[in-house]
C-alpha cells in the first residue's frame, strides 16, 4: 500500500474526534457535563464508585462535594487490588494494561489503562494530527519517526496476570491509526525492544538515514534527538559508507551547500519536529536547533501518563485544553478553589485535576499551567513546570517549579550548555549547580543564590546558617551523563523529562566531581 493511501486511511480514522472537538470549543461546559454524567453512570457499581456514591451524583457541584481530590498515594490500595486481578475496582471496563509512569525522579507507578482511556487520548491526538495535516499539507505523504526508546525492563505481568507497560506509543491510537502508523514508521518498532544502547542507536540512525522521505519527527525531550544527531555526526564516515551511492552523493551535495552538519541536508522533506518546548525543556531547544536550523518545532502540550490536559494547534500561542478527553478541573494556585474549563481566568496559574475513563477521579497532577487566552470558549494553557520533586534539607521547602524558574532566569544572564541543581549533603548542606559551558560559573552560582533567597524559607535557613550558599561545579558532557544516569535507574531514554533540578544527592559521582 502506498504512503498516501495509508495516510488517507489515517485521516478518515480521525474524522469523528476532530468533529467532536471543534463542536466542543463552542460550549465546553456542556461537553464536560455530558462526559462526567456518562462516567458516573458507567462506573456507579465499581468498588470506588460505590464508596463515593457515584450513583447519587447529579451535578458537578455534588461531584466535588462527594469525591475527594486524589493522588497516586491515595489510590495505591485500589490499584493494588487491580494488580491482584480484581475486576470493577475503579472502572467497569476491564483494565488492559498497567502503564508505568515515566517520571525521572519518583519511583515507578502503575496507571490502569482501559479501552476507554485510550479513546480519551485519541480524542486529543486526532484533532492535533488533523490540524498538523492542514498546516503542512504534504506532511503525511511522507514517513515519520516517533521516538522508540530501548526497553529499560523485561516484559512483566502482575500477580493477577495484568500486563505492565504498553508496547509502544502507537497503542495510544485507534486500530486504524495504528495500522497506518506502523507502516509509515521510518524506524521499525522492533528496534525499541533492543536492550543494548549502542546497537539500538546504530539501528535507529541507519534506518532514519535510509528514509530519505522523512517528513515528521515526534519525540519528547529535545535532547533525545540532539544526542542522536551528535552520535551521527561523530561517526558520520561510517554511516555514510553504508548508504547507497545515490543517497550518499545526494547528502554530500546538500551538506556542502548547507556548510554545516544539519538535519535538513539529510532529510530534505522534513516539515516539522514535535517535542517538549515549555518550562525547562526550553533550555534543550537551542541544542536541537543547531542541527535543525530551519525546521519548525511544535510544543507537545501537557500529556501525562494519567491523561492529557492540553494539546497544540498550529498558530495558537499555547496548547488548548483537551475538553473532549476527560473531565477537567483546575485548582487555583492563588486561593485553592476549583474551576471548570469554562471558568479559568486569563493570567492565573492552576494545578490540573483529571477524571478519566481509566478510573482516576479528581486526580491532581503536580503540574502548573497558566491560562494565557482562549480558543472560542476553551482555555489556552501554558505549561510552567512541576510542583512535586521538592527538597527540604533544612526547612527551605524548594520545589521544582521555583528552582527551574530561578535557573532559567539565571541562565539568561549566564548562558550555559547544561545546568542541573541538586543537593549536596555536607555540613552544612547546600545546593550545587552542575554547569557546563558557563563563562563565569561562580557568578552564575551567586546569582542563583540571590534568586533562591527570594523564597522566604530558603532565606531563613541561610540566615540561620542551616544551609551553605549555592556553589557551582564545572562538568563535561553534562547532558549525556545526566541521561545515562537516569537510564541506569530504569528510565527509558525517550521518557527522560528535561529538568534543571533533582532533589536526590549523589550527582557528584555521576559528573565526576
Short mmCIF file of C-alpha atoms in Angstrom, two decimals:
data_model
loop_
_atom_site.label_atom_id
_atom_site.label_comp_id
_atom_site.label_asym_id
_atom_site.label_seq_id
_atom_site.Cartn_x
_atom_site.Cartn_y
_atom_site.Cartn_z
CA UNK A 1 0.00 0.00 0.00
CA UNK A 2 1.37 3.45 -0.89
CA UNK A 3 2.24 6.05 1.74
CA UNK A 4 -0.50 8.40 0.51
CA UNK A 5 -3.16 5.69 0.75
CA UNK A 6 -2.11 4.86 4.31
CA UNK A 7 -2.31 8.49 5.28
CA UNK A 8 -5.79 8.75 3.76
CA UNK A 9 -6.91 5.82 5.94
CA UNK A 10 -5.36 7.55 8.93
CA UNK A 11 -7.16 10.82 8.15
CA UNK A 12 -10.51 9.05 7.92
CA UNK A 13 -9.91 7.45 11.33
CA UNK A 14 -9.52 10.92 12.86
CA UNK A 15 -12.76 12.37 11.46
CA UNK A 16 -15.06 11.71 14.44
CA UNK A 17 -12.68 13.02 17.12
CA UNK A 18 -11.97 16.15 15.07
CA UNK A 19 -15.65 16.95 14.57
CA UNK A 20 -16.46 16.45 18.27
CA UNK A 21 -13.58 18.60 19.43
CA UNK A 22 -14.39 21.57 17.24
CA UNK A 23 -18.05 21.43 18.29
CA UNK A 24 -16.97 21.32 21.95
CA UNK A 25 -14.93 24.53 21.60
CA UNK A 26 -18.20 26.47 21.33
CA UNK A 27 -19.65 25.09 24.57
CA UNK A 28 -17.03 23.27 26.67
CA UNK A 29 -19.23 23.27 29.77
CA UNK A 30 -21.97 21.24 28.10
CA UNK A 31 -19.37 18.82 26.73
CA UNK A 32 -17.81 18.38 30.16
CA UNK A 33 -21.17 17.86 31.86
CA UNK A 34 -22.09 15.10 29.38
CA UNK A 35 -18.68 13.48 29.82
CA UNK A 36 -18.98 13.43 33.63
CA UNK A 37 -22.56 12.13 33.57
CA UNK A 38 -21.55 9.22 31.34
CA UNK A 39 -18.52 8.44 33.51
CA UNK A 40 -20.56 8.35 36.73
CA UNK A 41 -23.28 6.19 35.19
CA UNK A 42 -20.81 3.71 33.72
CA UNK A 43 -18.83 3.31 36.95
CA UNK A 44 -21.53 3.64 39.63
CA UNK A 45 -21.27 -0.05 40.57
CA UNK A 46 -17.49 -0.26 40.79
CA UNK A 47 -15.86 -0.55 44.20
CA UNK A 48 -14.66 3.06 44.04
CA UNK A 49 -17.99 4.27 42.65
CA UNK A 50 -19.95 2.65 45.48
CA UNK A 51 -17.54 4.01 48.09
CA UNK A 52 -18.09 7.56 46.84
CA UNK A 53 -21.74 7.44 45.83
CA UNK A 54 -21.35 7.87 42.07
CA UNK A 55 -24.94 6.73 41.55
CA UNK A 56 -26.31 9.60 43.65
CA UNK A 57 -24.32 12.40 41.99
CA UNK A 58 -26.24 14.54 39.51
CA UNK A 59 -24.12 17.70 39.16
CA UNK A 60 -20.56 18.96 39.05
CA UNK A 61 -21.06 20.59 42.46
CA UNK A 62 -22.12 17.28 44.02
CA UNK A 63 -19.17 15.54 42.35
CA UNK A 64 -16.77 17.95 44.05
CA UNK A 65 -18.56 17.59 47.40
CA UNK A 66 -18.62 13.79 47.50
CA UNK A 67 -15.47 12.71 45.65
CA UNK A 68 -12.18 13.72 47.27
CA UNK A 69 -9.17 15.02 45.40
CA UNK A 70 -6.87 12.06 44.82
CA UNK A 71 -3.24 11.37 44.05
CA UNK A 72 -1.28 8.21 43.42
CA UNK A 73 -0.72 7.54 47.11
CA UNK A 74 -4.44 7.68 47.95
CA UNK A 75 -5.25 5.41 45.00
CA UNK A 76 -2.49 2.87 45.71
CA UNK A 77 -4.75 0.46 47.72
CA UNK A 78 -7.25 0.41 44.83
CA UNK A 79 -4.54 -0.11 42.23
CA UNK A 80 -3.12 -2.96 44.31
CA UNK A 81 -6.49 -4.71 44.02
CA UNK A 82 -6.30 -4.36 40.23
CA UNK A 83 -2.76 -5.76 40.27
CA UNK A 84 -4.07 -8.82 42.10
CA UNK A 85 -6.56 -9.38 39.28
CA UNK A 86 -9.76 -7.97 40.84
CA UNK A 87 -12.32 -6.60 38.37
CA UNK A 88 -14.50 -3.47 38.58
CA UNK A 89 -12.35 -1.69 41.12
CA UNK A 90 -12.03 1.77 39.56
CA UNK A 91 -13.80 1.12 36.25
CA UNK A 92 -16.48 -1.11 34.83
CA UNK A 93 -14.24 -1.59 31.80
CA UNK A 94 -11.57 -4.24 32.03
CA UNK A 95 -8.04 -2.99 32.63
CA UNK A 96 -5.98 -3.87 29.55
CA UNK A 97 -2.59 -2.87 30.87
CA UNK A 98 -0.94 -1.06 33.78
CA UNK A 99 1.25 1.61 32.25
CA UNK A 100 4.34 2.73 34.12
CA UNK A 101 4.78 6.40 34.75
CA UNK A 102 7.95 7.79 33.24
CA UNK A 103 8.88 10.23 35.98
CA UNK A 104 12.62 10.72 36.20
CA UNK A 105 12.66 11.18 39.97
CA UNK A 106 9.72 9.39 41.56
CA UNK A 107 9.58 5.62 41.74
CA UNK A 108 7.53 3.66 39.20
CA UNK A 109 3.75 3.93 39.38
CA UNK A 110 1.16 1.82 37.60
CA UNK A 111 -1.68 3.62 35.85
CA UNK A 112 -4.65 1.44 34.78
CA UNK A 113 -5.37 1.68 31.05
CA UNK A 114 -8.74 0.69 29.60
CA UNK A 115 -10.02 0.91 26.04
CA UNK A 116 -11.94 3.98 27.16
CA UNK A 117 -8.84 5.75 28.44
CA UNK A 118 -7.01 5.04 25.19
CA UNK A 119 -10.03 6.56 23.44
CA UNK A 120 -9.66 9.62 25.67
CA UNK A 121 -6.11 10.08 24.38
CA UNK A 122 -7.38 9.66 20.83
CA UNK A 123 -9.87 12.47 21.39
CA UNK A 124 -6.84 14.78 21.66
CA UNK A 125 -4.36 13.20 19.24
CA UNK A 126 -6.93 13.12 16.43
CA UNK A 127 -7.54 16.91 16.33
CA UNK A 128 -3.81 17.54 16.84
CA UNK A 129 -2.76 15.43 13.87
CA UNK A 130 -5.61 16.74 11.73
CA UNK A 131 -4.51 20.30 12.46
CA UNK A 132 -0.91 19.46 11.55
CA UNK A 133 -2.01 17.94 8.27
CA UNK A 134 -3.82 21.19 7.43
CA UNK A 135 -0.85 23.34 8.39
CA UNK A 136 1.55 21.14 6.39
CA UNK A 137 -0.46 19.51 3.55
CA UNK A 138 2.49 17.39 2.37
CA UNK A 139 3.41 16.25 5.89
CA UNK A 140 1.52 12.97 5.88
CA UNK A 141 2.56 11.95 2.40
CA UNK A 142 5.94 11.16 3.94
CA UNK A 143 7.30 8.77 6.51
CA UNK A 144 7.58 9.55 10.21
CA UNK A 145 9.80 8.95 13.19
CA UNK A 146 8.18 8.52 16.60
CA UNK A 147 10.78 8.06 19.33
CA UNK A 148 11.29 4.38 20.02
CA UNK A 149 13.50 4.08 23.08
CA UNK A 150 15.40 0.94 24.04
CA UNK A 151 13.43 -1.00 26.63
CA UNK A 152 14.55 -0.46 30.21
CA UNK A 153 12.95 -3.59 31.66
CA UNK A 154 11.81 -7.03 30.65
CA UNK A 155 8.12 -7.56 29.94
CA UNK A 156 6.19 -8.06 33.18
CA UNK A 157 2.79 -9.10 34.47
CA UNK A 158 1.33 -8.63 37.93
CA UNK A 159 0.49 -11.44 40.32
CA UNK A 160 -3.07 -11.21 38.97
CA UNK A 161 -1.97 -11.53 35.36
CA UNK A 162 -2.27 -7.89 34.28
CA UNK A 163 0.31 -6.80 31.72
CA UNK A 164 2.65 -3.97 32.76
CA UNK A 165 3.67 -1.47 30.10
CA UNK A 166 2.44 -0.53 26.63
CA UNK A 167 4.43 -1.98 23.74
CA UNK A 168 4.94 1.41 22.09
CA UNK A 169 3.35 4.84 21.64
CA UNK A 170 1.03 3.63 18.85
CA UNK A 171 -1.18 1.98 21.48
CA UNK A 172 -2.46 5.46 22.32
CA UNK A 173 -4.23 5.47 18.95
CA UNK A 174 -7.21 3.61 17.50
CA UNK A 175 -6.74 0.42 15.47
CA UNK A 176 -6.95 2.11 12.04
CA UNK A 177 -4.44 4.76 13.05
CA UNK A 178 -2.05 2.14 14.48
CA UNK A 179 -2.27 0.16 11.25
CA UNK A 180 -1.28 3.21 9.21
CA UNK A 181 1.36 4.48 11.62
CA UNK A 182 3.30 1.24 11.84
CA UNK A 183 3.59 1.16 8.06
CA UNK A 184 4.65 4.78 7.90
CA UNK A 185 7.36 4.47 10.55
CA UNK A 186 10.88 5.20 9.35
CA UNK A 187 12.25 3.02 12.17
CA UNK A 188 10.83 -0.44 12.81
CA UNK A 189 9.04 -0.99 16.10
CA UNK A 190 11.29 -3.97 16.87
CA UNK A 191 14.17 -1.53 17.41
CA UNK A 192 12.53 -0.47 20.68
CA UNK A 193 13.00 -3.98 22.05
CA UNK A 194 16.78 -3.80 21.78
CA UNK A 195 18.48 -3.73 25.16
CA UNK A 196 21.98 -2.72 24.03
CA UNK A 197 22.11 1.06 23.73
CA UNK A 198 24.84 1.11 21.09
CA UNK A 199 23.03 -1.45 18.92
CA UNK A 200 19.77 0.49 19.33
CA UNK A 201 21.44 3.77 18.35
CA UNK A 202 23.12 2.23 15.31
CA UNK A 203 19.94 0.63 14.00
CA UNK A 204 17.89 3.75 14.69
CA UNK A 205 20.25 6.04 12.80
CA UNK A 206 20.78 3.59 9.96
CA UNK A 207 17.06 3.27 9.35
CA UNK A 208 16.50 7.01 9.70
CA UNK A 209 19.16 7.72 7.09
CA UNK A 210 17.53 5.24 4.73
CA UNK A 211 14.24 7.19 4.98
CA UNK A 212 15.03 10.00 2.56
CA UNK A 213 11.31 10.93 2.54
CA UNK A 214 11.22 11.52 6.32
CA UNK A 215 8.72 14.34 6.91
CA UNK A 216 7.72 14.28 10.58
CA UNK A 217 9.60 13.64 13.83
CA UNK A 218 7.78 13.20 17.13
CA UNK A 219 9.90 12.93 20.27
CA UNK A 220 9.52 14.06 23.86
CA UNK A 221 12.75 15.51 25.23
CA UNK A 222 14.58 17.67 22.64
CA UNK A 223 17.92 16.32 23.90
CA UNK A 224 16.84 12.80 22.82
CA UNK A 225 17.22 13.84 19.18
CA UNK A 226 20.21 16.10 19.90
CA UNK A 227 22.17 13.16 21.31
CA UNK A 228 21.25 11.02 18.30
CA UNK A 229 22.43 13.74 15.93
CA UNK A 230 25.68 14.18 17.86
CA UNK A 231 26.35 10.45 17.61
CA UNK A 232 25.59 10.56 13.88
CA UNK A 233 27.93 13.48 13.30
CA UNK A 234 30.69 11.88 15.38
CA UNK A 235 30.60 8.66 13.37
CA UNK A 236 29.44 10.12 10.07
CA UNK A 237 32.09 8.47 7.83
CA UNK A 238 30.93 5.04 8.98
CA UNK A 239 27.23 5.80 8.43
CA UNK A 240 27.98 7.48 5.10
CA UNK A 241 29.75 4.41 3.74
CA UNK A 242 26.70 2.27 4.48
CA UNK A 243 24.46 4.41 2.24
CA UNK A 244 23.70 3.66 -1.38
CA UNK A 245 25.88 5.60 -3.85
CA UNK A 246 22.94 7.72 -5.00
CA UNK A 247 21.84 8.59 -1.44
CA UNK A 248 25.44 9.28 -0.41
CA UNK A 249 26.03 11.66 -3.33
CA UNK A 250 22.75 13.47 -2.67
CA UNK A 251 23.56 14.02 1.02
CA UNK A 252 27.12 15.10 0.22
CA UNK A 253 25.83 17.77 -2.14
CA UNK A 254 23.27 19.03 0.37
CA UNK A 255 25.78 19.12 3.24
CA UNK A 256 28.20 21.09 1.08
CA UNK A 257 25.51 23.63 0.23
CA UNK A 258 24.46 23.90 3.88
CA UNK A 259 28.03 24.39 5.06
CA UNK A 260 27.27 22.50 8.27
CA UNK A 261 26.07 19.12 9.51
CA UNK A 262 22.32 19.83 9.60
CA UNK A 263 19.28 17.60 9.55
CA UNK A 264 17.67 19.40 6.63
CA UNK A 265 20.51 18.17 4.39
CA UNK A 266 19.86 14.59 5.45
CA UNK A 267 16.06 14.78 5.20
CA UNK A 268 15.04 17.49 2.71
CA UNK A 269 11.31 16.71 3.06
CA UNK A 270 11.27 17.19 6.85
CA UNK A 271 8.49 19.65 7.71
CA UNK A 272 8.09 19.75 11.49
CA UNK A 273 9.53 18.36 14.74
CA UNK A 274 7.15 17.77 17.66
CA UNK A 275 8.81 17.91 21.10
CA UNK A 276 8.58 19.47 24.54
CA UNK A 277 9.38 23.19 24.35
CA UNK A 278 7.93 24.65 27.55
CA UNK A 279 9.33 25.22 31.03
CA UNK A 280 12.71 23.52 31.50
CA UNK A 281 12.54 21.81 28.09
CA UNK A 282 13.08 25.25 26.54
CA UNK A 283 16.71 25.04 27.70
CA UNK A 284 17.25 21.99 25.49
CA UNK A 285 15.72 23.51 22.36
CA UNK A 286 18.79 25.57 21.28
CA UNK A 287 20.94 22.42 21.23
CA UNK A 288 18.50 20.74 18.87
CA UNK A 289 18.07 23.92 16.83
CA UNK A 290 21.78 23.79 15.89
CA UNK A 291 21.08 20.57 13.98
CA UNK A 292 17.74 21.74 12.54
CA UNK A 293 18.12 25.50 11.98
CA UNK A 294 15.20 25.81 9.55
CA UNK A 295 12.69 23.14 10.62
CA UNK A 296 9.66 24.39 12.61
CA UNK A 297 9.30 22.98 16.14
CA UNK A 298 5.90 22.43 17.75
CA UNK A 299 5.47 22.06 21.51
CA UNK A 300 3.69 18.98 22.87
CA UNK A 301 1.18 20.41 25.28
CA UNK A 302 0.66 18.71 28.64
CA UNK A 303 0.25 14.97 28.24
CA UNK A 304 0.87 12.82 31.31
CA UNK A 305 0.76 9.05 31.72
CA UNK A 306 -2.51 9.53 33.61
CA UNK A 307 -4.16 11.60 30.88
CA UNK A 308 -3.98 14.59 28.57
CA UNK A 309 -4.58 18.15 29.76
CA UNK A 310 -3.81 20.07 26.57
CA UNK A 311 -2.52 19.62 23.03
CA UNK A 312 -1.10 22.01 20.44
CA UNK A 313 -2.79 23.58 17.43
CA UNK A 314 -0.65 25.28 14.84
CA UNK A 315 -0.55 29.05 15.15
CA UNK A 316 -2.03 29.21 18.65
CA UNK A 317 0.03 30.92 21.33
CA UNK A 318 -0.33 27.94 23.68
CA UNK A 319 -1.88 24.44 23.67
CA UNK A 320 -5.66 24.19 24.05
CA UNK A 321 -7.44 22.31 26.84
CA UNK A 322 -8.39 18.75 25.87
CA UNK A 323 -12.08 19.37 26.52
CA UNK A 324 -13.32 16.14 24.88
CA UNK A 325 -10.77 13.82 26.51
CA UNK A 326 -11.54 13.83 30.23
CA UNK A 327 -13.44 15.77 32.87
CA UNK A 328 -11.04 18.59 33.69
CA UNK A 329 -10.79 20.70 36.82
CA UNK A 330 -8.22 23.31 37.76
CA UNK A 331 -7.15 24.17 41.29
CA UNK A 332 -6.22 27.82 41.64
CA UNK A 333 -2.70 28.27 42.99
CA UNK A 334 -3.80 31.61 44.40
CA UNK A 335 -6.65 30.53 46.68
CA UNK A 336 -7.11 26.75 46.31
CA UNK A 337 -10.55 26.98 44.70
CA UNK A 338 -11.61 24.60 41.93
CA UNK A 339 -12.74 25.66 38.48
CA UNK A 340 -14.01 24.08 35.28
CA UNK A 341 -12.56 24.71 31.83
CA UNK A 342 -15.16 27.45 31.27
CA UNK A 343 -14.18 29.32 34.44
CA UNK A 344 -10.45 29.94 34.07
CA UNK A 345 -9.09 33.45 34.33
CA UNK A 346 -6.52 34.70 31.87
CA UNK A 347 -3.14 35.14 33.58
CA UNK A 348 -3.97 32.85 36.54
CA UNK A 349 -1.98 29.72 37.44
CA UNK A 350 -3.59 26.35 38.14
CA UNK A 351 -2.86 22.72 39.00
CA UNK A 352 -4.93 20.41 36.75
CA UNK A 353 -7.15 17.59 38.03
CA UNK A 354 -8.26 14.74 35.78
CA UNK A 355 -11.19 12.35 35.87
CA UNK A 356 -10.52 9.70 33.23
CA UNK A 357 -12.04 6.55 31.85
CA UNK A 358 -9.07 4.75 33.32
CA UNK A 359 -10.87 5.24 36.65
CA UNK A 360 -8.84 8.02 38.23
CA UNK A 361 -11.30 10.55 39.68
CA UNK A 362 -10.31 14.11 40.59
CA UNK A 363 -6.67 13.06 40.21
CA UNK A 364 -4.41 16.01 40.96
CA UNK A 365 -1.38 16.36 38.73
CA UNK A 366 1.64 18.13 40.18
CA UNK A 367 1.91 20.35 37.12
CA UNK A 368 1.49 24.10 36.84
CA UNK A 369 -0.33 25.67 33.90
CA UNK A 370 -1.15 29.29 33.20
CA UNK A 371 -4.22 30.35 31.25
CA UNK A 372 -2.94 32.69 28.54
CA UNK A 373 -6.10 33.13 26.46
CA UNK A 374 -8.92 31.24 24.79
CA UNK A 375 -9.78 29.46 21.55
CA UNK A 376 -13.50 30.09 21.20
CA UNK A 377 -14.50 29.26 24.82
CA UNK A 378 -11.75 26.74 25.59
CA UNK A 379 -8.69 27.93 27.54
CA UNK A 380 -5.18 28.01 26.13
CA UNK A 381 -2.79 26.58 28.74
CA UNK A 382 0.92 27.25 29.01
CA UNK A 383 2.87 24.60 30.96
CA UNK A 384 5.16 26.22 33.55
CA UNK A 385 6.68 23.33 35.48
CA UNK A 386 6.18 20.88 38.30
CA UNK A 387 5.13 21.32 41.92
CA UNK A 388 6.48 17.99 43.14
CA UNK A 389 10.13 16.92 43.36
CA UNK A 390 10.59 19.14 46.36
CA UNK A 391 13.66 19.36 48.56
CA UNK A 392 13.61 20.29 52.23
CA UNK A 393 17.06 19.72 53.76
CA UNK A 394 16.71 22.32 56.49
CA UNK A 395 13.17 23.68 56.14
CA UNK A 396 13.85 25.59 52.89
CA UNK A 397 10.87 23.95 51.09
CA UNK A 398 12.14 24.28 47.50
CA UNK A 399 10.09 22.77 44.68
CA UNK A 400 10.95 22.08 41.07
CA UNK A 401 8.78 24.84 39.60
CA UNK A 402 10.52 27.52 41.70
CA UNK A 403 14.05 26.14 41.24
CA UNK A 404 13.76 25.69 37.49
CA UNK A 405 12.29 29.17 37.03
CA UNK A 406 15.22 30.59 39.02
CA UNK A 407 17.74 28.63 36.95
CA UNK A 408 16.12 29.74 33.67
CA UNK A 409 16.29 33.37 34.75
CA UNK A 410 19.92 32.95 35.81
CA UNK A 411 20.90 31.35 32.50
CA UNK A 412 19.58 34.38 30.67
CA UNK A 413 22.41 36.33 32.32
CA UNK A 414 24.93 33.47 32.33
CA UNK A 415 24.36 31.22 29.28
CA UNK A 416 25.41 27.59 29.67
CA UNK A 417 25.08 24.39 27.65
CA UNK A 418 23.89 22.37 30.65
CA UNK A 419 22.80 23.09 34.23
CA UNK A 420 21.40 20.89 36.97
CA UNK A 421 20.74 21.88 40.59
CA UNK A 422 20.93 19.15 43.24
CA UNK A 423 21.59 18.96 46.99
CA UNK A 424 24.99 18.17 48.47
CA UNK A 425 24.87 16.59 51.90
CA UNK A 426 27.89 18.11 53.60
CA UNK A 427 27.68 20.04 56.84
CA UNK A 428 26.05 22.40 56.44
CA UNK A 429 24.27 21.00 53.37
CA UNK A 430 23.95 23.17 50.29
CA UNK A 431 22.74 23.17 46.72
CA UNK A 432 25.15 22.64 43.85
CA UNK A 433 24.64 23.76 40.29
CA UNK A 434 26.44 21.37 37.95
CA UNK A 435 27.14 23.53 34.93
CA UNK A 436 28.79 23.14 31.55
CA UNK A 437 29.87 25.93 29.23
CA UNK A 438 29.32 28.90 31.54
CA UNK A 439 31.90 31.69 31.22
CA UNK A 440 31.74 32.53 34.95
CA UNK A 441 30.38 29.59 36.98
CA UNK A 442 30.96 31.34 40.31
CA UNK A 443 28.97 34.38 39.22
CA UNK A 444 26.21 32.09 37.98
CA UNK A 445 26.06 30.39 41.39
CA UNK A 446 25.98 33.76 43.17
CA UNK A 447 23.09 34.99 41.05
CA UNK A 448 21.22 31.73 41.60
CA UNK A 449 21.76 32.07 45.35
CA UNK A 450 20.24 35.54 45.20
CA UNK A 451 17.15 34.24 43.43
CA UNK A 452 16.76 31.35 45.89
CA UNK A 453 16.82 33.87 48.71
CA UNK A 454 13.66 35.41 47.31
CA UNK A 455 11.93 32.36 48.81
CA UNK A 456 11.23 33.11 52.48
CA UNK A 457 12.00 29.63 53.85
CA UNK A 458 15.28 29.32 51.96
CA UNK A 459 16.41 32.78 53.03
CA UNK A 460 15.59 31.98 56.66
CA UNK A 461 17.58 28.71 56.53
CA UNK A 462 20.54 30.61 55.08
CA UNK A 463 20.34 33.34 57.70
CA UNK A 464 20.37 30.71 60.46
CA UNK A 465 23.39 29.05 58.90
CA UNK A 466 21.47 25.82 58.38
CA UNK A 467 22.33 25.85 54.66
CA UNK A 468 25.50 26.79 52.87
CA UNK A 469 25.38 29.02 49.76
CA UNK A 470 24.86 27.68 46.26
CA UNK A 471 28.14 26.60 44.65
CA UNK A 472 29.00 25.76 41.05
CA UNK A 473 30.73 22.63 39.82
CA UNK A 474 32.01 22.64 36.23
CA UNK A 475 31.22 19.43 34.31
CA UNK A 476 31.82 17.97 30.87
CA UNK A 477 29.33 16.04 28.76
CA UNK A 478 26.67 17.06 31.25
CA UNK A 479 23.56 16.15 29.27
CA UNK A 480 24.95 12.77 28.20
CA UNK A 481 25.96 11.86 31.77
CA UNK A 482 22.59 13.00 33.13
CA UNK A 483 20.74 10.85 30.60
CA UNK A 484 22.99 7.84 31.23
CA UNK A 485 22.41 8.10 35.00
CA UNK A 486 18.64 8.06 34.62
CA UNK A 487 18.83 5.17 32.17
CA UNK A 488 20.82 3.20 34.73
CA UNK A 489 17.90 3.74 37.13
CA UNK A 490 15.46 2.15 34.67
CA UNK A 491 14.05 5.24 32.91
CA UNK A 492 13.55 4.71 29.18
CA UNK A 493 15.66 7.03 27.06
CA UNK A 494 12.73 8.64 25.24
CA UNK A 495 10.83 9.14 28.51
CA UNK A 496 13.52 11.18 30.26
CA UNK A 497 12.00 14.55 31.04
CA UNK A 498 14.03 17.76 30.79
CA UNK A 499 14.84 19.04 34.25
CA UNK A 500 17.11 21.58 35.87
CA UNK A 501 16.53 20.20 39.37
CA UNK A 502 16.88 16.82 41.05
CA UNK A 503 16.27 16.56 44.82
CA UNK A 504 18.42 13.44 45.19
CA UNK A 505 22.03 13.78 46.35
CA UNK A 506 24.91 11.89 44.79
CA UNK A 507 25.24 13.67 41.45
CA UNK A 508 28.91 14.49 42.12
CA UNK A 509 29.72 10.84 41.45
CA UNK A 510 27.80 10.97 38.14
CA UNK A 511 29.57 14.10 36.91
CA UNK A 512 32.99 13.13 38.26
CA UNK A 513 33.25 15.93 40.78
#
